Coordinates of C-alpha atoms in Angstrom, one line a residue:
M3 CA -0.5 0.0 -0.3
H4 CA 0.8 3.6 -0.7
I5 CA 1.9 5.5 2.6
E6 CA 2.3 9.2 2.9
K7 CA 5.8 11.1 2.1
A8 CA 4.9 12.9 6.0
I9 CA 3.9 9.8 7.6
L10 CA 7.4 7.8 6.2
D11 CA 9.2 11.4 7.5
Q12 CA 8.1 10.5 10.9
V13 CA 8.6 6.5 11.2
N14 CA 12.2 7.8 9.7
I15 CA 13.0 9.7 13.0
W16 CA 11.8 6.8 15.1
L17 CA 14.8 4.7 13.2
T18 CA 17.4 6.7 14.3
P19 CA 19.4 6.4 17.7
T20 CA 17.7 8.2 19.7
F21 CA 14.5 5.5 19.6
D22 CA 16.0 2.5 21.5
N23 CA 16.4 -0.9 19.4
N24 CA 13.4 -2.7 20.5
T25 CA 11.7 0.5 18.7
H26 CA 13.3 -0.2 15.8
E27 CA 12.9 -3.9 15.4
A28 CA 8.7 -3.7 16.5
I29 CA 9.0 -0.5 13.3
R30 CA 10.7 -2.6 10.5
E31 CA 8.3 -5.5 11.3
M32 CA 5.4 -3.4 10.9
M33 CA 6.6 -2.5 7.8
T34 CA 7.1 -5.4 6.1
S35 CA 4.4 -7.4 7.6
A36 CA 1.2 -4.3 8.9
P37 CA 1.6 -1.3 6.6
K38 CA -1.3 -0.3 7.7
E39 CA -0.8 -0.5 11.3
L40 CA 2.1 1.5 10.3
E41 CA 0.8 4.4 9.1
D42 CA -2.0 4.6 11.9
S43 CA 1.1 4.6 14.2
F44 CA 2.7 7.4 12.6
Y45 CA -0.4 9.3 10.5
K46 CA -0.9 11.9 13.9
N47 CA 0.4 13.1 17.5
L48 CA -2.3 12.0 19.7
E49 CA -4.0 14.5 21.3
F50 CA -5.9 16.2 25.0
G51 CA -9.5 15.4 24.3
T52 CA -12.0 15.3 27.1
G53 CA -10.3 13.0 29.7
G54 CA -7.0 14.0 29.1
M55 CA -4.6 11.8 26.6
R56 CA -5.5 7.8 25.7
G57 CA -4.7 5.5 22.9
I58 CA -3.3 2.0 21.9
M59 CA -0.1 1.6 23.5
G60 CA 2.4 0.5 20.7
V61 CA 5.3 2.6 19.0
G62 CA 4.9 5.4 17.2
T63 CA 3.5 8.8 17.5
N64 CA 0.0 8.2 17.5
R65 CA 0.4 5.2 20.8
I66 CA 1.1 5.4 23.9
N67 CA 4.7 4.8 24.6
K68 CA 7.6 5.6 26.4
Y69 CA 8.8 8.1 24.0
T70 CA 5.2 9.8 23.4
L71 CA 4.5 10.1 27.5
G72 CA 8.7 11.0 27.9
K73 CA 7.7 14.3 25.8
N74 CA 5.2 15.0 27.0
T75 CA 6.4 15.6 30.6
Q76 CA 9.1 17.3 29.3
G77 CA 6.9 20.0 27.4
L78 CA 5.0 20.1 30.9
S79 CA 8.5 20.5 33.0
N80 CA 9.2 23.3 30.5
Y81 CA 5.8 24.7 30.5
L82 CA 6.1 24.3 34.7
K83 CA 9.1 26.3 34.7
K84 CA 7.9 29.2 33.3
C85 CA 4.8 29.2 35.1
F86 CA 6.5 29.3 38.6
P87 CA 10.1 30.3 37.6
N88 CA 11.3 31.0 41.6
E89 CA 9.3 27.9 43.1
D90 CA 10.4 24.3 44.0
I91 CA 7.8 22.6 42.2
K92 CA 6.2 19.5 43.3
V93 CA 4.1 17.2 41.4
A94 CA 2.5 13.6 42.1
I95 CA 1.9 10.7 39.9
A96 CA -0.9 8.0 40.0
Y97 CA -1.4 4.7 37.9
D98 CA -4.1 2.3 37.4
C99 CA -4.4 -1.2 37.0
R100 CA -3.7 -1.4 32.8
H101 CA -0.7 -2.9 31.2
N102 CA 2.7 -1.1 31.1
S103 CA 0.9 1.9 33.8
N104 CA 3.0 1.4 36.7
T105 CA 6.3 1.6 34.4
L106 CA 5.4 4.0 32.2
A107 CA 4.7 6.2 35.7
K108 CA 8.5 5.6 36.6
V109 CA 9.4 6.8 33.3
V110 CA 7.2 9.9 33.9
A111 CA 8.6 10.3 37.5
D112 CA 12.1 9.9 35.5
V113 CA 11.4 13.0 33.4
F114 CA 10.3 15.3 36.1
S115 CA 13.1 14.4 38.5
A116 CA 15.3 14.6 35.7
N117 CA 14.1 18.5 35.0
G118 CA 15.2 19.4 39.0
I119 CA 10.9 18.6 39.6
K120 CA 10.1 16.9 43.2
V121 CA 8.2 13.5 42.3
F122 CA 5.3 11.8 45.0
L123 CA 4.9 8.6 43.0
F124 CA 2.6 6.1 44.5
S125 CA 4.4 2.7 45.4
D126 CA 1.5 1.0 43.7
M127 CA -2.4 1.4 41.4
R128 CA -4.8 4.1 43.3
P129 CA -7.9 5.6 42.1
T130 CA -7.5 8.6 40.0
P131 CA -9.8 10.0 42.4
E132 CA -7.3 10.3 45.4
L133 CA -5.2 11.6 42.6
S134 CA -6.9 14.7 42.2
F135 CA -7.3 14.8 46.1
T136 CA -3.2 14.4 46.8
V137 CA -2.7 17.2 44.0
R138 CA -4.3 19.8 46.8
H139 CA -3.5 17.9 49.7
L140 CA 0.5 17.7 49.4
K141 CA -0.2 21.8 47.2
C142 CA 2.1 20.3 44.3
H143 CA 2.1 22.3 41.2
T144 CA 0.7 19.3 38.8
G145 CA -0.7 15.6 38.5
I146 CA -0.7 12.9 36.4
V147 CA -2.0 9.7 36.5
L148 CA -2.1 6.8 34.2
T149 CA -5.1 5.6 33.2
A150 CA -7.1 5.0 29.8
S151 CA -10.3 4.9 32.1
H152 CA -13.0 2.3 30.6
N153 CA -11.6 2.0 27.5
P154 CA -10.5 -1.7 26.7
P155 CA -7.0 -3.4 27.4
E156 CA -4.9 -1.8 24.5
Y157 CA -5.0 1.3 25.5
N158 CA -3.5 3.5 27.8
G159 CA -3.4 7.5 28.9
Y160 CA -1.8 10.2 30.8
K161 CA -4.2 12.6 32.7
V162 CA -2.9 15.7 33.8
Y163 CA -4.4 17.9 36.6
W164 CA -3.3 21.0 37.8
Q165 CA -2.9 23.2 41.3
D166 CA -6.8 23.0 42.3
G167 CA -7.1 19.3 41.6
G168 CA -9.0 19.8 38.6
Q169 CA -8.2 18.7 35.3
I170 CA -6.2 21.4 32.8
V171 CA -8.5 23.2 30.5
P172 CA -8.3 26.0 27.6
P173 CA -5.9 27.7 27.2
Q174 CA -3.6 25.7 29.6
D175 CA -4.1 22.6 27.8
G176 CA -2.6 24.3 24.5
E177 CA -0.3 26.3 25.9
I178 CA 1.2 22.9 27.3
I179 CA 0.8 21.2 23.5
K180 CA 2.6 24.3 21.7
E181 CA 5.5 23.4 24.3
I182 CA 5.5 19.9 23.8
E183 CA 4.9 19.8 19.8
S184 CA 8.2 23.0 19.7
L185 CA 10.4 19.6 21.1
E186 CA 12.2 17.2 19.1
Y187 CA 12.3 13.5 21.0
S188 CA 16.0 14.0 21.4
D189 CA 15.5 16.5 23.7
V190 CA 13.5 14.6 26.4
N191 CA 15.7 13.8 29.6
F192 CA 15.2 10.6 31.4
K193 CA 18.2 10.2 33.6
A194 CA 16.1 10.1 36.7
D195 CA 17.7 12.1 40.2
E196 CA 16.1 9.4 42.4
S197 CA 16.9 12.0 45.0
L198 CA 13.7 13.9 43.9
I199 CA 11.6 11.0 44.1
E200 CA 9.5 10.1 46.9
Y201 CA 6.8 7.1 47.2
I202 CA 3.8 7.8 48.7
D203 CA 1.2 5.1 50.4
T204 CA -0.8 4.9 53.3
A205 CA -0.9 8.3 55.1
I206 CA -2.7 9.5 51.9
D207 CA -4.7 6.4 51.8
E208 CA -6.1 7.1 55.5
A209 CA -6.5 11.0 54.4
F210 CA -8.1 10.4 51.8
R211 CA -10.2 7.3 53.3
D212 CA -11.2 10.0 55.9
S213 CA -12.0 13.0 53.4
T214 CA -14.3 10.8 51.8
I215 CA -16.0 9.8 54.7
A216 CA -17.0 13.4 55.8
N217 CA -17.9 15.0 52.1
A218 CA -20.6 11.6 51.7
S219 CA -21.7 10.9 55.5
F220 CA -25.4 12.4 56.0
N221 CA -26.5 11.1 59.4
T222 CA -27.4 7.7 58.5
S223 CA -27.9 6.1 61.8
K224 CA -25.7 2.9 62.4
P225 CA -29.1 0.2 62.2
A226 CA -29.1 1.7 58.9
K227 CA -26.3 1.3 57.6
E228 CA -26.0 -2.6 59.3
N229 CA -29.2 -2.8 57.8
L230 CA -28.0 -1.6 53.7
K231 CA -27.4 -5.2 51.6
I232 CA -24.3 -4.3 49.2
V233 CA -22.5 -5.5 46.2
Y234 CA -19.8 -4.4 45.2
T235 CA -17.6 -5.4 41.9
S236 CA -14.4 -3.3 41.2
L237 CA -14.5 -5.1 37.5
H238 CA -10.4 -5.9 38.2
G239 CA -9.8 -2.3 39.1
T240 CA -8.0 -0.1 41.0
S241 CA -11.0 0.7 43.2
I242 CA -10.3 -2.8 45.6
K243 CA -7.6 -0.3 47.1
A244 CA -10.1 2.5 48.5
I245 CA -14.4 1.5 48.5
P246 CA -14.0 -2.0 50.7
G247 CA -11.9 0.7 53.6
V248 CA -13.9 3.4 52.9
L249 CA -17.3 1.5 53.3
E250 CA -16.0 -0.4 56.8
K251 CA -15.2 2.6 58.2
A252 CA -18.7 4.4 56.9
G253 CA -20.3 1.6 59.1
Y254 CA -21.5 -0.7 56.1
T255 CA -21.1 -3.8 57.4
D256 CA -23.0 -6.1 54.9
V257 CA -20.3 -5.7 51.8
N258 CA -20.1 -8.4 49.7
I259 CA -17.0 -8.4 46.9
V260 CA -17.2 -9.8 43.9
K261 CA -14.6 -12.1 44.1
E262 CA -13.7 -13.3 40.7
Q263 CA -13.0 -9.4 39.6
A264 CA -11.7 -8.3 42.5
E265 CA -8.2 -9.2 41.7
P266 CA -6.4 -6.2 39.8
N267 CA -5.9 -7.2 36.4
G268 CA -5.3 -5.0 32.7
N269 CA -6.5 -8.0 30.7
F270 CA -10.2 -7.2 32.7
P271 CA -10.9 -11.2 32.1
T272 CA -14.4 -11.3 32.9
V273 CA -16.6 -8.6 31.1
K274 CA -16.0 -7.6 27.5
S275 CA -15.9 -4.0 28.9
P276 CA -15.2 -2.8 32.0
N277 CA -17.2 0.0 32.1
P278 CA -20.1 0.4 34.3
E279 CA -22.1 1.9 31.2
E280 CA -22.4 -1.6 29.5
P281 CA -24.8 -3.7 31.6
E282 CA -23.2 -6.7 30.7
A283 CA -19.9 -5.0 33.0
L284 CA -22.5 -5.7 36.3
T285 CA -23.5 -9.2 35.0
M286 CA -21.2 -11.1 37.6
A287 CA -22.8 -8.6 40.8
M288 CA -25.9 -8.9 40.0
E289 CA -26.3 -13.0 39.8
L290 CA -24.9 -12.4 42.9
A291 CA -27.8 -9.6 44.5
D292 CA -30.0 -12.2 43.5
T293 CA -28.6 -14.6 45.2
I294 CA -27.8 -13.0 48.3
N295 CA -31.1 -10.8 47.8
A296 CA -29.0 -7.7 47.9
D297 CA -30.5 -4.0 48.5
I298 CA -28.0 -2.7 45.6
V299 CA -25.0 -3.3 43.6
V300 CA -22.3 -0.8 43.0
G301 CA -19.1 -0.4 40.5
T302 CA -16.8 1.1 38.8
D303 CA -14.3 1.5 36.1
P304 CA -10.5 0.4 36.0
D305 CA -9.5 3.9 37.8
S306 CA -12.4 4.2 40.1
D307 CA -13.6 7.5 38.5
R308 CA -17.3 6.3 37.1
L309 CA -19.7 4.5 39.1
G310 CA -22.6 1.7 37.7
V311 CA -25.5 1.4 40.5
A312 CA -28.7 -1.2 40.1
V313 CA -31.2 -1.3 42.2
R314 CA -35.1 -3.2 43.3
D315 CA -37.7 -2.2 41.3
T316 CA -41.2 -2.0 42.8
N317 CA -41.3 -5.9 41.6
G318 CA -38.0 -6.8 43.3
K319 CA -36.1 -7.2 39.5
M320 CA -32.2 -6.0 40.1
I321 CA -32.0 -3.3 36.8
L322 CA -29.4 -1.5 36.1
L323 CA -29.6 2.7 36.7
N324 CA -28.4 4.7 34.0
G325 CA -26.2 8.0 34.8
N326 CA -29.0 10.5 33.9
Q327 CA -31.1 8.7 36.9
T328 CA -28.1 8.3 39.4
M329 CA -27.1 11.6 39.0
V330 CA -30.2 13.3 39.5
V331 CA -31.2 10.8 42.8
M332 CA -27.6 11.9 44.6
T333 CA -28.2 15.7 43.6
H334 CA -31.5 15.8 44.8
F335 CA -30.4 14.3 47.9
L336 CA -27.6 16.2 48.4
L337 CA -29.8 19.1 47.7
Q338 CA -32.5 18.0 50.6
Q339 CA -29.8 17.7 53.0
W340 CA -28.3 20.7 52.4
Q341 CA -31.8 22.8 52.6
K342 CA -32.2 20.2 56.0
A343 CA -29.3 21.8 57.7
G344 CA -30.0 25.1 56.5
K345 CA -26.7 25.5 54.7
L346 CA -28.6 27.0 51.4
S347 CA -28.5 30.6 51.3
G348 CA -28.7 31.9 47.7
T349 CA -25.0 31.2 46.6
E350 CA -24.4 27.7 46.1
F351 CA -24.9 25.6 42.7
V352 CA -24.7 22.2 41.4
G353 CA -22.6 20.9 38.1
S354 CA -23.9 19.3 34.8
T355 CA -22.9 19.3 31.4
I356 CA -24.5 20.4 28.0
V357 CA -25.0 16.4 27.0
S358 CA -26.8 15.6 30.4
T359 CA -30.2 15.3 31.8
P360 CA -32.0 19.4 31.7
M361 CA -33.7 17.7 34.8
M362 CA -31.3 19.2 36.6
L363 CA -32.1 22.7 35.7
E364 CA -35.4 21.4 37.7
L365 CA -33.8 20.2 40.7
A366 CA -32.1 23.6 41.0
S367 CA -34.6 25.2 40.3
A368 CA -36.8 24.1 42.9
Y369 CA -34.5 24.5 45.6
D370 CA -33.8 28.1 44.1
V371 CA -29.6 26.9 43.4
E372 CA -27.6 27.2 40.6
C373 CA -26.6 24.7 38.0
K374 CA -23.8 25.8 35.9
V375 CA -24.2 23.8 32.0
G376 CA -20.5 23.0 30.9
L377 CA -19.2 21.0 28.2
T378 CA -18.6 17.0 28.8
G379 CA -16.0 16.7 31.3
F380 CA -15.2 17.1 34.6
K381 CA -12.5 19.6 34.0
W382 CA -14.9 22.0 33.3
I383 CA -17.0 21.1 37.0
A384 CA -13.5 21.5 38.2
K385 CA -13.2 24.8 36.3
F386 CA -16.7 26.2 37.9
I387 CA -15.2 25.7 41.2
K388 CA -11.9 27.8 40.8
D389 CA -13.4 30.0 39.2
F390 CA -16.7 31.0 41.2
P391 CA -14.7 31.3 44.8
N392 CA -17.7 32.8 46.3
Q393 CA -19.5 30.2 45.7
K394 CA -20.2 26.5 47.2
F395 CA -20.4 23.9 44.9
I396 CA -22.8 21.1 45.9
G397 CA -22.0 17.7 44.1
G398 CA -22.7 17.5 40.2
G399 CA -22.2 15.3 37.7
E400 CA -22.5 13.8 34.2
E401 CA -24.4 11.3 31.9
S402 CA -21.5 9.2 31.3
F403 CA -21.6 7.5 35.1
G404 CA -19.7 10.7 36.9
F405 CA -20.7 12.5 40.0
M406 CA -18.8 14.6 42.0
V407 CA -19.5 15.0 45.9
G408 CA -18.6 18.6 47.3
D409 CA -15.1 20.1 46.2
A410 CA -12.2 18.0 47.9
V411 CA -12.1 15.9 44.9
R412 CA -12.2 18.0 41.3
D413 CA -12.7 15.6 39.5
K414 CA -15.7 12.3 39.2
D415 CA -15.2 10.4 42.2
A416 CA -16.5 7.2 42.0
I417 CA -16.0 6.3 46.0
A418 CA -17.7 9.0 47.2
A419 CA -20.6 8.6 44.9
I420 CA -20.6 4.9 46.1
L421 CA -21.1 5.8 49.7
L422 CA -23.0 8.5 48.6
V423 CA -25.1 6.5 47.0
C424 CA -25.5 3.7 49.8
E425 CA -26.6 6.6 52.3
I426 CA -29.4 7.5 50.3
A427 CA -30.2 3.4 50.1
A428 CA -29.7 2.9 53.6
Q429 CA -31.4 6.1 54.8
A430 CA -34.7 5.4 52.3
K431 CA -35.2 1.8 53.3
E432 CA -35.1 2.6 56.7
K433 CA -38.2 4.5 56.2
G434 CA -39.8 2.2 54.4
S435 CA -39.0 3.0 50.8
S436 CA -36.1 2.4 48.2
L437 CA -33.8 4.3 46.0
Y438 CA -35.8 3.3 43.0
Q439 CA -38.9 4.5 44.3
E440 CA -37.5 7.4 45.5
L441 CA -36.2 8.0 41.8
L442 CA -39.7 7.3 41.3
Q443 CA -41.1 10.2 43.1
M444 CA -39.2 12.0 41.7
Y445 CA -40.4 11.6 38.6
V446 CA -43.9 12.8 39.5
D447 CA -42.3 16.0 41.3
F448 CA -39.7 17.2 39.0
G449 CA -40.9 16.0 35.2
F450 CA -40.2 12.5 34.3
Y451 CA -37.0 12.8 31.9
K452 CA -35.8 9.7 29.7
E453 CA -32.6 9.6 28.4
H454 CA -30.9 7.3 25.0
L455 CA -27.4 7.5 24.1
I456 CA -26.1 5.7 20.8
S457 CA -22.4 5.3 20.0
I458 CA -21.1 4.7 16.4
T459 CA -17.6 3.8 16.4
K460 CA -15.5 4.5 12.9
K461 CA -11.9 3.6 13.9
G462 CA -8.8 4.8 11.8
I463 CA -8.4 7.4 9.0
E464 CA -11.6 6.7 7.1
G465 CA -13.6 6.4 10.5
A466 CA -12.0 9.9 11.7
N467 CA -13.4 11.2 7.8
E468 CA -17.3 9.6 8.4
I469 CA -17.5 11.2 11.5
K470 CA -16.2 14.6 10.2
Q471 CA -18.9 14.2 7.5
M472 CA -21.0 13.1 9.7
M473 CA -21.2 16.5 11.9
I474 CA -20.5 18.6 8.4
D475 CA -24.3 17.6 7.2
L476 CA -25.9 18.1 10.8
R477 CA -24.1 21.8 10.4
E478 CA -24.9 22.2 6.5
N479 CA -28.0 20.8 5.9
P480 CA -29.9 21.0 9.3
L481 CA -32.8 18.8 9.7
K482 CA -36.2 20.9 10.4
E483 CA -38.7 18.3 11.7
I484 CA -37.8 15.5 13.4
N485 CA -40.7 13.1 14.7
G486 CA -43.5 15.3 13.3
Q487 CA -42.0 18.4 15.6
R488 CA -40.4 20.9 14.4
V489 CA -36.9 22.3 15.5
V490 CA -37.1 25.3 17.2
C491 CA -33.6 25.6 18.3
I492 CA -30.3 24.8 16.8
E493 CA -27.0 25.4 19.1
D494 CA -23.2 25.0 17.6
Y495 CA -20.6 24.9 20.2
Q496 CA -18.3 24.7 17.4
T497 CA -19.2 28.2 16.1
S498 CA -20.3 29.3 20.2
K499 CA -23.2 30.3 17.6
G500 CA -27.5 29.1 18.4
K501 CA -30.1 30.1 16.4
D502 CA -33.7 30.8 17.7
F503 CA -35.9 29.4 15.0
M504 CA -39.1 30.8 16.5
N505 CA -38.2 33.9 16.7
G506 CA -35.2 34.0 13.7
E507 CA -32.8 35.4 16.1
E508 CA -29.0 34.2 16.6
F509 CA -27.9 34.4 19.8
S510 CA -24.2 34.1 21.1
I511 CA -23.0 31.1 23.2
S512 CA -20.8 31.3 26.1
I513 CA -19.7 27.9 27.0
P514 CA -16.2 27.5 25.2
K515 CA -16.0 26.1 21.8
S516 CA -16.1 22.5 21.0
N517 CA -17.4 19.9 18.4
V518 CA -20.6 19.5 19.4
L519 CA -24.2 20.3 18.1
I520 CA -27.8 20.2 19.9
Y521 CA -30.6 20.3 18.1
Y522 CA -34.3 20.9 20.8
L523 CA -37.6 20.1 19.6
E524 CA -40.8 22.0 19.6
D525 CA -42.6 19.1 22.3
G526 CA -39.4 20.1 24.8
S527 CA -36.6 17.0 22.9
K528 CA -33.3 17.3 23.0
I529 CA -30.7 15.9 20.2
C530 CA -27.0 16.2 20.8
A531 CA -24.1 14.7 18.4
R532 CA -20.3 14.8 19.3
P533 CA -17.8 13.4 18.8
S534 CA -15.5 11.8 21.8
G535 CA -12.4 13.5 22.7
T536 CA -10.6 10.4 23.9
E537 CA -12.2 7.6 21.8
P538 CA -13.2 6.8 17.7
K539 CA -16.1 7.5 18.2
I540 CA -19.5 9.5 17.4
K541 CA -21.9 10.0 20.4
F542 CA -25.4 11.0 19.8
Y543 CA -27.4 12.1 22.8
F544 CA -31.3 12.3 23.6
S545 CA -33.8 13.5 25.5
V546 CA -37.6 13.5 26.0
N547 CA -39.7 14.0 28.4
C548 CA -43.2 14.6 30.0
Q549 CA -45.5 14.8 32.9
V550 CA -47.1 12.4 35.0
E551 CA -49.4 13.1 37.3
S552 CA -48.6 9.9 39.9
I553 CA -46.0 6.8 40.4
N554 CA -48.9 4.5 38.9
D555 CA -48.7 6.4 35.5
I556 CA -44.7 5.8 34.6
P557 CA -44.9 2.6 33.0
E558 CA -47.5 4.3 30.4
A559 CA -45.3 7.7 30.3
E560 CA -41.9 5.2 29.3
A561 CA -43.3 3.0 26.7
F562 CA -44.5 6.6 25.0
L563 CA -40.9 8.1 26.1
E564 CA -39.9 5.1 24.6
A565 CA -40.7 5.0 21.5
K566 CA -40.8 8.4 20.6
I567 CA -36.6 7.9 20.9
K568 CA -37.0 4.9 19.0
N569 CA -38.7 7.3 15.9
I570 CA -36.6 10.2 16.4
I571 CA -33.6 7.8 15.8
A572 CA -34.8 5.5 12.5
E573 CA -35.8 9.1 11.6
M574 CA -31.8 10.3 11.5
Q575 CA -31.3 6.7 10.2
L576 CA -29.2 5.6 12.9
N577 CA -30.4 2.6 13.9

């Protein structure tokens, strides 16, 4: 096959003495037996997306390896020295259970130390939320976690956090990328200064656990905690290092761990995908729940920022809640608790994202609390906390199974969220209700919102072009009617412009630019198209709603809303 000259130029750079013999051998092997793989490995540089930098491990500029991460770290080191010229710079580094995470973390630590930067490196894998906590706890200037979250086993990644404990956001990310791109691979200093690398362990674990319990506990009685039967799975990930200890110290004594999934393992052998968004991932946990008649199932992804929750419905059947449902249940509970404690003064806020359920706005309005809505990714919620220091953050989430309780951790945090959801379930059970019944009552009180997500995977160069074309078509040939409902408004976050078709007025969007397009229909339906920032996917988010008079009306209303979503998908030819 023909490979473009620009790609071959990059390949030839990687065949110079700057790179080791193993790299040379791998490239030569691809040149003879896998030219398509060679092209994909070198046709671009990995970029920072909504969840940092993620990619397949291997050789090449479009892969996660010693050299791409070394170059990132060298660029970040240079940037830190420019930002903090007269300070002793400190960085915290954590890593998850993935293949090579520990060795890649040491490479990153080596490069920082070679540049005279003090490194706090966890001695073993740790949850991502603990890294966010550690950055602020140790007063570090930045933090790195080696993880690819819920991606398949062949992936790894590199997330960058700033002083506030949140992930980097514009313009910083762009400035760091410029610094990285100004470097040659030969500029990377891999010669570690071991005296600057300090291994951290139990003291941080204890501080993180105590902070989690303080933030996510709400006066649940001892009998209620002991009476809640919990099934928990770490899906072979890092949360096994934190959640059992947090739940035990918080007073939950009936915690049943899925033993087959308790051992950290980068192959994730018992699941197709270690993603709690996927119902299959929690199959073993739900089977155990039925065997022992548990009240609730909780599970996390490999780096422990996402949580899955399953509860019993009104017929006693264990069902998996989606991310929007868990988010509104937790947000409503937090708002209730803050109100009961007399802590709502008018300066508080909750956080959400443009692709999440509009029900968050209804909840916030009911309690006279602001709901700040940002782009996809918790770095934007963390930015709200930093940008509005005179407002108090209560909690917030996004549809992709993430939630943040308070501001001790500045990223989605499955550990605090799981403790919080157990508090809700325990208190509900004690009063003769259940978490699911609480959710149903919310639908009566605030409106019944139903959401659905379609992810379309398009791999490689051709796939990236297909996704690009889909977005061009939606922009240049906008739909005027969907499922018999007029499109009343379109918001284009790439141009920061919107248009209200009811009055013909255009308006500006203050949220930072992003490749997202949202259609609003006259019946309150919402359709969002967004290419993923970390995976070769385009995602379509659907939200529909209606009013219900009582819980008894919900089954009929749900069937109506399900049919509406199916019709919209069919009309948009996304089946």
